[in-house]
Amino acid sequence: MIQKIHSEFAIFRDDNYPFLAGGNKARKMMALHKTIEDNKYNAIVTTGGIQSNHCRVTALYCHKYNLDCTLVLHGDEEAFLTESGNAKIIRNTSTNIIFSEPDEISFNMDSAIDSYKTRGFNPFYLYGGGHTLEGTKAYIDVIEELLDEDYVPDYIFIANGTGSTHAGLLCGLAKFKLKTKVIGISVGRTKSRAEQVVESFCVELCEKYNITNKIGKIEVNDTFLCGGYGKYNDEIDTISKYSLSDHNIFLDTTYTGKTFYGMKKYIEQNAIKGKILFWYTGGIYNYLAR
Ligand SMILES: *Cc1c(COP(=O)(O)O)cnc(C)c1O
């Protein structure tokens, strides 16, 4: 749903996606539903931090559709057991949790897959962040929602984490021959790494879904990183703190607050004019976690 704030600014309310407590990870997960059903998977192994939106969505999905679930989590176990937000939602599902050192994640995921197979399960290995072609197709299809609402912006500003949401939007815009520019605000990666990942993912997506139109410019800005993933400055902190009174959305400091800050700076620095759409990817539970 597009919420029009004024003639030149609107917010895409991906937080209101109506399944699995919303947000971009929920939209990606539901797009995987058919693949999971078709392959008769009955367990999922995935990974993320203790407040991961992707892990919350996977845990809820498995609980709802009666699949076994193992999350390989990195972060503080005590915090996971006491914090609110996504940690609380995950605790309230029937999920198996393995705590892992960051450098042992893939080993622990492989072990969990092997353990399921030994026990006769058919497990699905899901990359962190829900980085799959089938899931990302949701962001090709979502462009139809813009067309349905008759709202084609000049610019979309989107958080760039794994880059799959960004890549999906670019392929969707190409599919429908829209000229909208997409500006990714990196929340962790350098510009060159992030752009390279988006590019190779776009190639795979366009091939799989037969999109032959040329995609728009791949642009990720990494000048608002504040030192890396999860880091932020006073201005982002202020944007986050007053986000409900100022904009009536929860802007957390890791994803959406950082992106909102990057968008504001980018618009100032580049004197951009035209219709701007801020893609609000969710993150309510990150805001409310602590
Ligand atoms: C994961 C996440 C992102 C980044 O999405 P990617 O597709 O990984 O780039 C942005 N915002 C929120 C709230 C997220 O959970």
XYZ file of N, CA, C and O and ligand atoms in Angstrom, residues 24-25 28 53 129 159-166 252 255-256 281-283 286, ligand 1:
95
model
N 9.570 -6.847 4.557
C 10.059 -7.435 3.299
C 10.400 -8.921 3.444
O 10.240 -9.687 2.496
N 10.849 -9.348 4.618
C 11.166 -10.771 4.785
C 9.899 -11.620 4.716
O 9.930 -12.748 4.221
N 8.938 -11.963 1.031
C 9.807 -12.943 0.369
C 9.438 -14.372 0.777
O 9.414 -15.276 -0.054
N 14.673 -10.161 11.460
C 13.318 -10.186 10.888
C 13.110 -11.451 10.067
O 12.029 -12.045 10.092
N 18.618 -14.031 5.469
C 17.992 -12.903 4.780
C 16.954 -13.319 3.757
O 16.318 -12.481 3.137
N 16.473 0.304 1.528
C 17.613 -0.216 2.296
C 18.268 -1.331 1.487
O 17.582 -2.126 0.851
N 19.601 -1.385 1.515
C 20.302 -2.475 0.846
C 21.063 -3.267 1.910
O 22.034 -2.786 2.480
N 20.539 -4.488 2.207
C 21.204 -5.383 3.164
C 21.865 -6.517 2.405
O 23.028 -6.448 2.031
N 21.072 -7.575 2.118
C 21.572 -8.606 1.201
C 21.441 -8.128 -0.242
O 22.037 -8.700 -1.148
N 20.607 -7.107 -0.465
C 20.421 -6.549 -1.799
C 19.342 -7.246 -2.617
O 19.090 -6.863 -3.758
N 18.674 -8.241 -2.041
C 17.714 -8.957 -2.887
C 16.436 -8.147 -3.118
O 15.873 -8.191 -4.210
N 16.012 -7.382 -2.129
C 14.828 -6.541 -2.351
C 15.146 -5.515 -3.449
O 14.339 -5.311 -4.373
N 16.296 -4.903 -3.351
C 16.753 -3.932 -4.346
C 16.785 -4.562 -5.754
O 16.243 -4.004 -6.718
N 13.841 2.068 12.694
C 14.873 1.536 13.591
C 16.245 2.047 13.148
O 16.409 2.558 12.038
N 18.126 -0.496 10.012
C 17.663 -0.558 8.621
C 16.952 0.721 8.175
O 17.493 1.503 7.405
N 15.740 0.881 8.653
C 14.899 1.912 8.030
C 15.279 3.328 8.463
O 15.166 4.261 7.668
N 10.509 -0.985 4.723
C 10.631 -2.452 4.708
C 10.204 -3.138 6.011
O 10.295 -4.356 6.120
N 9.768 -2.373 6.990
C 9.360 -2.979 8.274
C 10.373 -2.620 9.350
O 11.014 -1.583 9.286
N 10.494 -3.473 10.330
C 11.481 -3.197 11.375
C 10.882 -2.687 12.675
O 11.596 -2.223 13.556
N 12.392 -4.478 15.582
C 13.751 -4.044 15.931
C 13.664 -2.790 16.803
O 14.391 -2.654 17.781
C 16.395 -7.454 5.777
C 15.867 -6.082 5.874
C 16.227 -5.116 4.930
C 17.188 -5.389 3.799
O 16.625 -6.182 2.793
P 17.557 -6.983 1.768
O 16.650 -7.590 0.792
O 18.321 -8.005 2.581
O 18.521 -6.022 1.171
C 15.682 -3.853 5.059
N 14.830 -3.544 6.065
C 14.455 -4.447 6.984
C 13.517 -4.017 8.047
C 14.953 -5.751 6.919
O 14.581 -6.652 7.837
